[in-house]
Coordinates of C-alpha atoms and ligand atoms in Angstrom, one line a residue:
Chain V
M7 CA 41.4 -32.7 -52.8
A8 CA 38.9 -29.8 -51.9
R9 CA 36.1 -29.2 -54.4
V10 CA 35.6 -25.2 -54.3
P11 CA 33.4 -23.8 -56.9
V12 CA 33.9 -21.4 -59.9
T13 CA 32.7 -18.4 -58.1
E14 CA 31.1 -17.7 -54.5
G15 CA 27.0 -16.6 -54.6
V16 CA 26.2 -18.1 -58.1
F17 CA 25.1 -21.7 -56.0
T18 CA 24.7 -22.8 -52.6
W19 CA 28.5 -25.2 -51.6
P20 CA 29.3 -27.5 -50.0
S21 CA 26.1 -28.4 -49.8
A22 CA 24.0 -32.0 -50.1
K23 CA 21.3 -30.0 -52.2
P24 CA 23.3 -27.1 -54.0
A25 CA 20.5 -24.8 -55.7
L26 CA 21.0 -21.9 -58.1
I27 CA 21.2 -18.5 -56.4
G28 CA 18.6 -15.8 -57.2
S29 CA 16.7 -12.7 -56.8
R30 CA 13.1 -12.2 -56.4
C31 CA 11.7 -8.7 -57.0
V32 CA 9.6 -7.6 -53.4
K33 CA 6.8 -5.3 -55.6
C34 CA 6.5 -8.1 -58.8
G35 CA 7.7 -11.5 -57.8
N36 CA 10.1 -11.6 -61.3
H37 CA 12.7 -14.5 -60.3
M38 CA 16.7 -13.2 -61.9
F39 CA 19.2 -14.8 -62.0
P40 CA 22.4 -14.1 -61.0
V41 CA 21.5 -12.0 -58.1
Q42 CA 20.7 -8.2 -59.0
S43 CA 19.7 -5.5 -57.2
G44 CA 16.7 -4.0 -59.5
C45 CA 13.9 -5.3 -61.6
P46 CA 14.0 -5.1 -65.0
K47 CA 10.1 -6.5 -64.8
C48 CA 8.9 -3.6 -63.0
T49 CA 12.2 -1.2 -62.7
G50 CA 11.6 -2.0 -59.0
D51 CA 14.5 -1.2 -56.7
T52 CA 14.6 -3.9 -54.5
T53 CA 15.1 -7.4 -54.4
E54 CA 15.2 -10.3 -52.3
T55 CA 18.0 -13.2 -52.3
V56 CA 16.2 -16.8 -52.9
E57 CA 17.4 -20.1 -53.8
L58 CA 16.0 -21.2 -57.3
G59 CA 14.5 -24.5 -57.7
R60 CA 16.2 -27.3 -58.4
R61 CA 14.7 -29.2 -61.1
G62 CA 12.5 -28.2 -64.5
T63 CA 12.5 -28.9 -68.2
L64 CA 14.6 -28.1 -71.0
W65 CA 13.2 -25.6 -73.2
T66 CA 16.0 -25.1 -75.8
W67 CA 19.7 -26.5 -76.3
T68 CA 22.7 -26.9 -78.7
V69 CA 25.7 -29.3 -78.3
Q70 CA 29.1 -26.8 -77.4
G71 CA 31.2 -28.9 -80.5
F72 CA 34.5 -27.0 -80.7
P73 CA 36.6 -25.5 -77.9
P74 CA 36.0 -22.7 -75.8
K75 CA 38.7 -19.4 -76.2
A76 CA 40.4 -20.0 -72.9
P77 CA 40.4 -17.6 -71.2
P78 CA 37.7 -17.1 -70.3
Y79 CA 37.6 -20.7 -70.4
A80 CA 38.5 -22.8 -67.1
G81 CA 37.9 -26.2 -68.8
D82 CA 40.0 -28.4 -71.6
A83 CA 40.5 -26.4 -74.2
D84 CA 42.8 -28.7 -76.0
P85 CA 41.6 -29.6 -79.1
K86 CA 43.2 -32.9 -78.6
T87 CA 40.9 -34.7 -75.6
F88 CA 38.3 -30.9 -75.8
K89 CA 35.3 -33.4 -75.1
A90 CA 31.7 -31.8 -76.9
F91 CA 29.3 -30.6 -74.1
G92 CA 26.1 -29.6 -74.2
V93 CA 24.2 -26.4 -73.4
G94 CA 20.6 -24.9 -73.0
Y95 CA 17.9 -23.3 -71.4
V96 CA 16.0 -25.2 -68.3
E97 CA 12.4 -23.6 -67.3
L98 CA 11.5 -24.0 -63.8
P99 CA 8.5 -23.6 -63.2
G100 CA 7.3 -20.2 -61.5
E101 CA 10.6 -18.6 -61.7
L102 CA 11.9 -17.9 -65.0
K103 CA 14.8 -20.0 -67.8
I104 CA 18.3 -20.9 -67.1
E105 CA 21.3 -21.0 -69.1
T106 CA 23.6 -23.7 -67.8
R107 CA 25.4 -26.6 -68.9
L108 CA 24.0 -30.2 -69.7
T109 CA 25.6 -33.3 -68.6
E110 CA 24.3 -34.6 -71.9
A111 CA 26.0 -34.1 -75.1
D112 CA 24.2 -36.4 -77.5
P113 CA 21.6 -34.7 -80.3
E114 CA 19.6 -38.3 -80.0
K115 CA 19.3 -38.4 -75.6
L116 CA 18.1 -33.9 -75.8
K117 CA 14.5 -33.3 -76.5
I118 CA 12.9 -30.1 -75.8
G119 CA 10.6 -30.7 -72.8
M120 CA 12.3 -33.3 -70.8
E121 CA 13.1 -33.2 -67.2
M122 CA 16.3 -32.0 -65.3
E123 CA 17.7 -31.6 -63.0
M124 CA 20.3 -29.5 -60.7
V125 CA 23.9 -31.2 -60.3
I126 CA 27.2 -30.0 -59.5
I127 CA 30.2 -31.1 -62.3
P128 CA 33.9 -30.9 -62.2
L129 CA 35.1 -28.1 -65.0
C130 CA 38.8 -27.9 -64.0
T131 CA 42.4 -27.8 -61.0
D132 CA 43.1 -24.8 -59.4
E133 CA 46.8 -24.0 -59.0
N134 CA 46.4 -25.6 -55.6
G135 CA 45.0 -28.9 -56.6
N136 CA 41.6 -28.0 -55.7
E137 CA 39.1 -29.8 -58.3
V138 CA 36.9 -26.2 -59.5
V139 CA 33.4 -27.0 -59.6
T140 CA 30.4 -25.0 -61.8
F141 CA 26.7 -26.5 -62.0
A142 CA 25.0 -28.3 -64.5
F143 CA 21.5 -29.7 -65.3
A144 CA 20.9 -33.9 -65.9
P145 CA 18.5 -35.4 -67.5
V146 CA 16.1 -37.2 -64.7
A147 CA 16.6 -40.6 -64.7
Chain D
M10 CA 6.1 8.9 -98.2
T11 CA 8.4 11.5 -97.1
T12 CA 11.4 12.3 -99.0
E13 CA 14.0 14.5 -97.0
V14 CA 17.5 12.5 -97.2
A15 CA 18.7 11.0 -100.2
I16 CA 22.1 9.0 -100.3
V17 CA 24.6 11.0 -103.1
G18 CA 27.9 8.7 -103.0
I19 CA 28.8 5.1 -101.3
G20 CA 32.1 3.5 -100.9
M21 CA 33.5 0.0 -99.6
H22 CA 36.5 -1.6 -98.8
E23 CA 36.7 -5.2 -99.9
F24 CA 35.4 -7.3 -97.3
G25 CA 37.5 -10.3 -95.6
R26 CA 40.8 -10.6 -94.6
T27 CA 43.4 -7.8 -95.8
E28 CA 46.7 -8.0 -94.2
G29 CA 49.1 -5.1 -93.5
V30 CA 46.1 -2.4 -93.8
S31 CA 44.3 -1.5 -90.7
G32 CA 40.3 -1.3 -90.1
M33 CA 41.2 2.7 -90.0
D34 CA 42.8 2.9 -93.2
Q35 CA 39.9 0.2 -95.0
G36 CA 37.8 2.8 -93.4
V37 CA 40.0 5.7 -94.8
I38 CA 39.6 3.8 -98.3
A39 CA 35.8 3.5 -98.0
V40 CA 35.5 7.1 -97.7
R41 CA 37.7 8.2 -100.4
R42 CA 35.5 5.9 -102.7
A43 CA 32.3 7.6 -101.2
C44 CA 33.4 11.0 -102.0
S45 CA 34.9 9.9 -105.8
D46 CA 31.6 8.2 -106.1
A47 CA 29.7 11.7 -105.5
G48 CA 32.5 14.0 -107.2
L49 CA 32.7 15.5 -104.0
S50 CA 36.3 15.9 -101.7
W51 CA 36.5 15.7 -97.8
E52 CA 36.4 19.2 -97.4
D53 CA 32.8 19.1 -98.5
M54 CA 31.5 16.9 -95.4
Q55 CA 30.3 19.2 -93.2
F56 CA 29.6 16.1 -90.4
A57 CA 30.6 12.2 -89.9
F58 CA 29.6 9.6 -87.6
G59 CA 31.8 6.7 -87.5
G60 CA 32.4 3.6 -85.5
S61 CA 34.5 0.4 -85.3
M62 CA 34.1 -1.8 -82.9
A63 CA 37.2 -3.1 -82.7
A64 CA 39.7 -0.8 -84.9
G65 CA 40.1 2.4 -82.7
A66 CA 37.8 5.6 -82.6
A67 CA 37.0 6.6 -85.6
D68 CA 37.1 10.5 -85.4
T69 CA 41.2 10.2 -85.4
M70 CA 40.9 9.1 -89.0
V71 CA 40.7 12.7 -89.8
S72 CA 44.3 12.9 -89.8
L73 CA 44.0 10.9 -92.7
L74 CA 41.7 12.5 -94.4
G75 CA 42.2 16.0 -93.3
L76 CA 42.0 18.0 -90.6
T77 CA 39.2 20.3 -91.8
G78 CA 37.6 20.8 -88.6
L79 CA 34.2 19.0 -89.0
Q80 CA 31.8 17.6 -86.6
F81 CA 33.5 14.1 -86.0
I82 CA 31.1 12.3 -83.7
N83 CA 32.2 8.4 -83.0
V84 CA 29.4 5.6 -82.7
A85 CA 29.6 2.7 -80.5
N86 CA 26.6 0.4 -80.4
G87 CA 27.2 -3.0 -80.6
C88 CA 26.2 -5.0 -84.1
A89 CA 24.1 -1.9 -84.3
T90 CA 27.3 0.1 -84.8
G91 CA 26.9 1.1 -88.4
G92 CA 23.3 1.5 -88.6
S93 CA 23.3 3.9 -85.4
A94 CA 25.6 6.4 -87.6
L95 CA 23.7 6.1 -90.5
F96 CA 20.5 7.0 -87.6
S97 CA 22.4 9.5 -86.4
A98 CA 23.3 10.8 -90.0
Y99 CA 20.1 10.6 -91.3
N100 CA 18.4 12.9 -88.4
T101 CA 21.0 15.4 -88.5
I102 CA 20.6 16.1 -92.3
R103 CA 16.3 16.0 -90.9
S104 CA 16.6 18.4 -88.4
G105 CA 17.8 21.0 -90.5
V106 CA 21.6 21.2 -88.7
F107 CA 23.3 20.4 -91.9
D108 CA 23.1 19.9 -95.3
L109 CA 25.7 16.9 -96.4
G110 CA 27.7 14.5 -94.3
I111 CA 28.8 10.8 -93.9
A112 CA 28.2 7.7 -91.8
I113 CA 30.8 5.3 -91.7
G114 CA 31.8 1.7 -90.2
F115 CA 35.1 -0.2 -90.5
D116 CA 36.7 -3.2 -88.0
K117 CA 39.0 -5.8 -88.2
H118 CA 39.0 -8.5 -86.0
E119 CA 41.0 -11.3 -84.6
R120 CA 40.5 -14.8 -86.5
G121 CA 37.9 -17.5 -84.7
A122 CA 34.1 -16.6 -82.6
F123 CA 34.3 -13.8 -81.2
R124 CA 36.1 -13.6 -77.9
V125 CA 33.4 -12.2 -75.5
N126 CA 34.4 -9.7 -72.6
T127 CA 32.4 -10.6 -70.2
K128 CA 33.0 -7.4 -67.4
G129 CA 32.1 -5.8 -70.2
S130 CA 29.0 -7.1 -70.8
G131 CA 28.2 -7.2 -67.1
L132 CA 29.0 -10.9 -66.3
G133 CA 30.7 -12.7 -63.6
D134 CA 33.6 -14.4 -64.5
W135 CA 32.2 -17.6 -63.5
Y136 CA 30.3 -17.5 -66.6
G137 CA 32.8 -17.4 -69.2
A138 CA 34.7 -19.7 -67.0
S139 CA 32.3 -22.2 -67.2
G140 CA 31.9 -22.5 -71.4
L141 CA 28.7 -20.5 -71.3
A142 CA 30.2 -17.2 -72.6
L143 CA 29.6 -18.1 -76.6
T144 CA 27.7 -16.3 -79.1
T145 CA 27.3 -19.2 -81.2
Q146 CA 25.7 -21.4 -78.4
F147 CA 22.7 -18.6 -78.5
F148 CA 22.3 -19.1 -82.3
G149 CA 22.2 -22.8 -81.9
M150 CA 19.7 -22.6 -79.1
K151 CA 17.4 -20.0 -80.6
I152 CA 17.1 -22.0 -83.9
N153 CA 17.3 -25.2 -82.7
R154 CA 13.6 -23.8 -80.4
Y155 CA 12.6 -22.6 -83.5
M156 CA 12.4 -25.6 -85.6
H157 CA 10.8 -27.5 -83.2
E158 CA 8.0 -25.0 -82.7
Y159 CA 7.4 -24.2 -86.6
G160 CA 8.8 -27.5 -88.2
I161 CA 11.9 -25.2 -89.8
T162 CA 14.3 -28.5 -91.3
P163 CA 17.9 -29.3 -91.5
S164 CA 18.1 -29.0 -95.3
T165 CA 16.4 -25.2 -95.0
L166 CA 19.4 -24.0 -92.6
A167 CA 21.8 -25.5 -96.0
K168 CA 20.2 -23.7 -98.4
V169 CA 20.5 -20.6 -96.7
S170 CA 24.1 -20.5 -97.0
S171 CA 24.6 -22.6 -100.2
K172 CA 22.5 -19.6 -101.4
A173 CA 25.0 -17.1 -99.6
F174 CA 27.9 -18.3 -101.0
R175 CA 26.6 -18.4 -104.7
N176 CA 25.9 -14.5 -104.1
G177 CA 28.6 -14.0 -103.3
S178 CA 30.8 -15.5 -106.3
L179 CA 29.1 -12.8 -108.1
N180 CA 29.9 -9.7 -105.9
P181 CA 33.8 -8.8 -106.3
M182 CA 33.7 -7.0 -102.6
A183 CA 32.6 -10.4 -101.1
W184 CA 34.9 -12.4 -99.1
R185 CA 33.7 -16.0 -99.8
R186 CA 33.4 -16.2 -103.4
K187 CA 33.4 -19.9 -104.3
P188 CA 30.2 -21.4 -104.7
I189 CA 29.8 -24.5 -101.6
S190 CA 26.9 -26.5 -102.0
E191 CA 23.9 -27.6 -99.9
E192 CA 25.8 -30.8 -99.1
E193 CA 29.2 -29.6 -98.6
V194 CA 27.3 -27.4 -96.4
A195 CA 24.7 -29.6 -93.9
N196 CA 28.1 -32.1 -94.2
S197 CA 30.7 -29.4 -92.7
P198 CA 31.5 -29.8 -88.5
M199 CA 28.9 -29.4 -86.6
L200 CA 29.9 -26.4 -84.9
S201 CA 26.6 -25.7 -82.1
Y202 CA 23.1 -28.0 -83.2
P203 CA 21.5 -27.6 -85.3
L204 CA 24.4 -25.4 -86.7
T205 CA 27.4 -26.5 -89.1
Q206 CA 30.5 -24.8 -89.5
Y207 CA 29.2 -23.3 -92.9
M208 CA 26.3 -21.8 -91.5
F209 CA 28.3 -19.4 -89.2
C210 CA 29.6 -16.3 -90.5
N211 CA 33.1 -15.4 -89.2
P212 CA 34.5 -12.4 -88.0
G213 CA 36.7 -10.2 -90.6
E214 CA 37.3 -6.9 -92.1
G215 CA 35.7 -4.0 -94.2
G216 CA 34.8 -0.8 -94.2
V217 CA 31.5 1.2 -95.6
A218 CA 30.9 5.0 -96.1
L219 CA 27.7 6.3 -97.0
I220 CA 27.3 10.5 -98.0
L221 CA 23.9 11.8 -97.1
C222 CA 22.4 15.0 -98.1
R223 CA 19.1 16.6 -98.5
A224 CA 17.1 15.3 -100.7
D225 CA 16.6 18.8 -102.7
K226 CA 20.2 19.0 -103.4
A227 CA 20.8 15.2 -104.7
H228 CA 20.6 16.0 -108.3
L229 CA 23.5 17.8 -107.8
Y230 CA 26.0 14.8 -106.8
T231 CA 24.1 11.9 -108.4
D232 CA 21.6 10.9 -111.5
K233 CA 20.6 8.3 -109.1
P234 CA 19.6 9.8 -106.1
V235 CA 18.1 6.8 -103.5
Y236 CA 16.4 8.4 -100.6
L237 CA 16.6 6.9 -97.3
R238 CA 12.7 6.5 -96.2
A239 CA 13.3 5.4 -92.6
A240 CA 15.9 4.6 -90.2
A241 CA 15.2 3.2 -86.7
V242 CA 17.1 1.3 -83.7
R243 CA 15.4 -0.6 -81.1
S244 CA 17.0 -2.2 -78.0
R245 CA 15.3 -5.4 -76.8
R246 CA 12.2 -5.3 -73.9
F247 CA 11.5 -7.7 -70.8
G248 CA 11.2 -11.3 -72.2
S249 CA 13.3 -11.3 -75.1
F250 CA 15.5 -13.9 -76.0
E251 CA 19.0 -12.8 -76.5
V252 CA 23.0 -12.9 -77.0
L253 CA 24.7 -13.9 -73.2
A254 CA 22.1 -13.9 -71.2
P255 CA 22.6 -16.2 -67.8
S256 CA 18.6 -16.5 -67.7
I257 CA 16.0 -15.2 -69.8
A258 CA 12.2 -14.6 -68.1
L259 CA 9.4 -17.3 -68.5
E260 CA 6.9 -14.4 -70.4
H261 CA 8.1 -14.2 -74.3
N262 CA 8.3 -10.8 -75.9
A263 CA 9.1 -11.1 -79.9
G264 CA 12.7 -8.9 -79.3
P265 CA 13.9 -5.8 -80.7
T266 CA 13.6 -6.3 -84.4
V267 CA 9.7 -6.5 -84.3
D268 CA 9.8 -3.8 -82.6
A269 CA 12.7 -1.9 -85.1
S270 CA 10.7 -3.3 -87.9
K271 CA 7.6 -1.5 -86.9
A272 CA 9.0 1.5 -86.2
A273 CA 10.4 1.3 -90.0
F274 CA 7.0 0.6 -91.8
E275 CA 5.4 3.1 -89.3
M276 CA 8.1 6.0 -90.2
A277 CA 8.0 4.9 -94.4
G278 CA 4.5 5.2 -94.7
I279 CA 4.5 1.7 -96.5
G280 CA 4.1 -2.4 -95.7
P281 CA 5.9 -5.2 -95.6
D282 CA 4.2 -6.0 -98.8
D283 CA 5.6 -3.4 -100.6
I284 CA 9.3 -4.4 -100.8
D285 CA 11.3 -5.4 -103.4
L286 CA 14.6 -7.0 -101.7
A287 CA 16.4 -7.4 -98.2
Q288 CA 19.2 -8.0 -96.3
L289 CA 18.3 -9.5 -93.1
Q290 CA 20.9 -10.3 -90.4
D291 CA 22.3 -13.9 -91.1
T292 CA 25.0 -14.2 -88.8
E293 CA 24.2 -17.8 -89.4
A294 CA 22.0 -19.5 -91.5
G295 CA 19.3 -20.0 -89.0
A296 CA 18.9 -16.5 -88.0
E297 CA 18.1 -15.1 -91.7
V298 CA 15.3 -17.8 -91.5
M299 CA 13.8 -16.4 -87.8
H300 CA 14.8 -12.7 -89.3
M301 CA 12.1 -13.1 -92.8
A302 CA 9.4 -13.6 -90.3
E303 CA 10.1 -11.5 -87.9
N304 CA 10.6 -8.2 -90.1
G305 CA 7.5 -9.1 -90.9
F306 CA 8.0 -10.9 -94.6
C307 CA 6.1 -14.1 -93.9
E308 CA 4.3 -15.4 -91.0
H309 CA 6.5 -18.0 -88.8
G310 CA 7.3 -21.4 -90.5
E311 CA 6.3 -20.5 -94.1
Q312 CA 10.3 -19.8 -94.5
E313 CA 10.1 -23.7 -94.9
W314 CA 8.2 -23.5 -98.5
M315 CA 9.4 -20.4 -99.5
I316 CA 13.3 -21.3 -99.3
Q317 CA 12.5 -24.4 -100.8
A318 CA 10.9 -23.2 -103.3
G319 CA 13.3 -20.4 -103.8
E320 CA 11.8 -17.6 -103.3
T321 CA 14.7 -15.3 -101.9
E322 CA 16.9 -16.6 -104.8
I323 CA 18.4 -13.2 -106.3
G324 CA 15.7 -14.0 -109.3
G325 CA 12.6 -15.5 -107.1
K326 CA 9.8 -13.2 -106.0
F327 CA 11.3 -11.9 -102.5
P328 CA 15.7 -11.7 -102.8
V329 CA 17.4 -12.0 -99.8
N330 CA 21.2 -11.5 -98.6
T331 CA 21.6 -10.7 -102.6
D332 CA 25.1 -9.7 -101.9
G333 CA 25.9 -13.3 -100.0
G334 CA 25.8 -11.2 -96.5
C335 CA 27.4 -11.6 -93.3
L336 CA 28.1 -15.3 -94.5
A337 CA 29.8 -14.9 -97.5
N338 CA 30.8 -11.4 -96.5
G339 CA 32.0 -12.1 -92.8
E340 CA 31.1 -9.6 -89.9
P341 CA 33.3 -6.6 -89.4
I342 CA 30.7 -5.0 -86.8
G343 CA 31.4 -1.7 -87.6
A344 CA 30.8 -1.8 -91.5
S345 CA 28.0 -4.4 -91.6
G346 CA 25.1 -2.7 -91.4
L347 CA 26.4 0.0 -94.0
R348 CA 27.3 -3.1 -95.5
Q349 CA 23.5 -4.0 -96.2
V350 CA 23.0 -0.4 -97.3
Y351 CA 25.5 0.1 -99.7
E352 CA 24.3 -3.5 -100.9
N353 CA 20.4 -1.9 -101.6
V354 CA 22.2 1.6 -103.2
L355 CA 23.8 -0.6 -105.8
Q356 CA 20.2 -2.7 -106.6
L357 CA 18.1 0.5 -106.6
R358 CA 20.3 2.0 -109.3
G359 CA 20.5 -0.8 -111.0
D360 CA 25.0 -1.1 -111.0
A361 CA 24.8 -4.5 -108.9
G362 CA 26.0 -6.2 -111.8
A363 CA 26.2 -10.1 -112.2
R364 CA 23.7 -10.0 -109.1
Q365 CA 21.5 -7.3 -110.1
V366 CA 17.7 -8.0 -108.6
P367 CA 15.6 -8.1 -111.8
N368 CA 12.6 -6.0 -112.8
N369 CA 14.0 -2.6 -111.7
P370 CA 13.3 -2.7 -107.6
K371 CA 12.4 0.0 -106.6
V372 CA 12.6 -0.3 -102.4
A373 CA 15.4 -2.1 -100.3
Y374 CA 14.9 -3.1 -96.9
T375 CA 18.1 -3.8 -94.2
H376 CA 18.0 -4.9 -90.8
V377 CA 21.0 -5.9 -88.8
Y378 CA 21.2 -7.6 -85.3
G379 CA 23.2 -8.3 -82.6
A380 CA 24.6 -8.1 -78.8
P381 CA 23.2 -7.2 -76.7
G382 CA 19.6 -7.9 -77.9
I383 CA 19.8 -4.6 -80.6
S384 CA 17.9 -4.1 -83.7
G385 CA 18.3 -1.9 -86.7
V386 CA 16.0 -1.3 -90.0
T387 CA 16.7 0.8 -92.9
I388 CA 14.3 1.6 -95.7
L389 CA 15.4 2.8 -98.8
S390 CA 13.5 4.1 -102.5
R391 CA 14.7 5.1 -105.5
Ligands
LIG425 ZN1 9.6 -6.2 -60.2

């Protein structure tokens, strides 16, 4: 069974150290995610594609407590088997804050400011039997 | 303060779920009720601005109301659709193009949380597929950060919802008219931490229409004219924290509500201390708390003691969401901003019945906020 990314061009895959793919404005240095051609900060129209940092701190978080509507959700949306998952913004130093799934869903274990690291997690199985993966951030042990 | 535009007729179709009545029909009923309130007929309308998000193009309602040939412009502006229709009507009269016209908003949404159109919002399919395209997550994350920074407690969030349902129980047009205690709110299922089921509003149905005219002609249609002193709509700036954002900047910007509020106060030539009551966007309980400060009515964090002390109750020093807000009325997006203005007109006329704010309020404020980072503010006075 192959592990395929939920989409191309959002994170590097396959890779031993997967990273999110963003843009950097060549004029003002502003970082953007996902990749985009223009800069909302300085209105510059030239950006370069960069790999974003893999570690940061948790800026805020919530827990998705009910199954999202499917579609668009590709994961398990069956109310009988759905498992709550964490969602947060992780601040990547000097770059930006990334919205992401979290591997932790227990409010007791999530704290604003805690160290987080990017990981790849399984999302669902596609019609060809491949495991579809997406990105998430996990607390640094 | 300028006195150029008056609201002389208001009409509303009950909010909630009305089986067998389309969203557009609810808009038509609101229009007829507004005409009746002003003693006018549809033929008297010189122009209309109208919109809905999910219930069809507003201008097609002329085939139900009468083909009078009036100028009818559709407005589609996310959660500020109703506010934008009102803004457009206000400026059409101020500019002298027409003397009298109508702003209309209506909607009818499917049950459950809003299904986000990721393509229409400029987001890739991966975003929704990964479980991130839920506006409820944004609200949970924004208030969680805010509570961390400013010391707002879960009990204050529960109090906001409980007040909304209590006020809704006094409002015959509201959807949720059963009081729900603070404990029941706190103990309902946790949907998006720290927000429980009863802390969120639901997509719903309803319609509102407001007839506006030149202030010097208002006496022809009503004994109790209410004047529109300001209407402002603002979009987000770089660095603001908004719904459906795969990333946000390191820099912090206060957001479109602060900008819209400042613009409206400037237009009206008054400040937050002059406002007697307010309807503030309460998509969820935390939004009402944050919007009190973002609109300038208190410092960040002061909401904690204000709400615990009952200051935002109908009989308090600064009543907020006297008709039950989105929490008790639901959110038919196209109509929601106009519902707030409808409520303020009733309050300023002294016609709000069991939920009337005491001591003859003179100046009232409305605020809508929504996707993709847009705010609309109005200031009304009698
Ligand atoms: Zn730039």
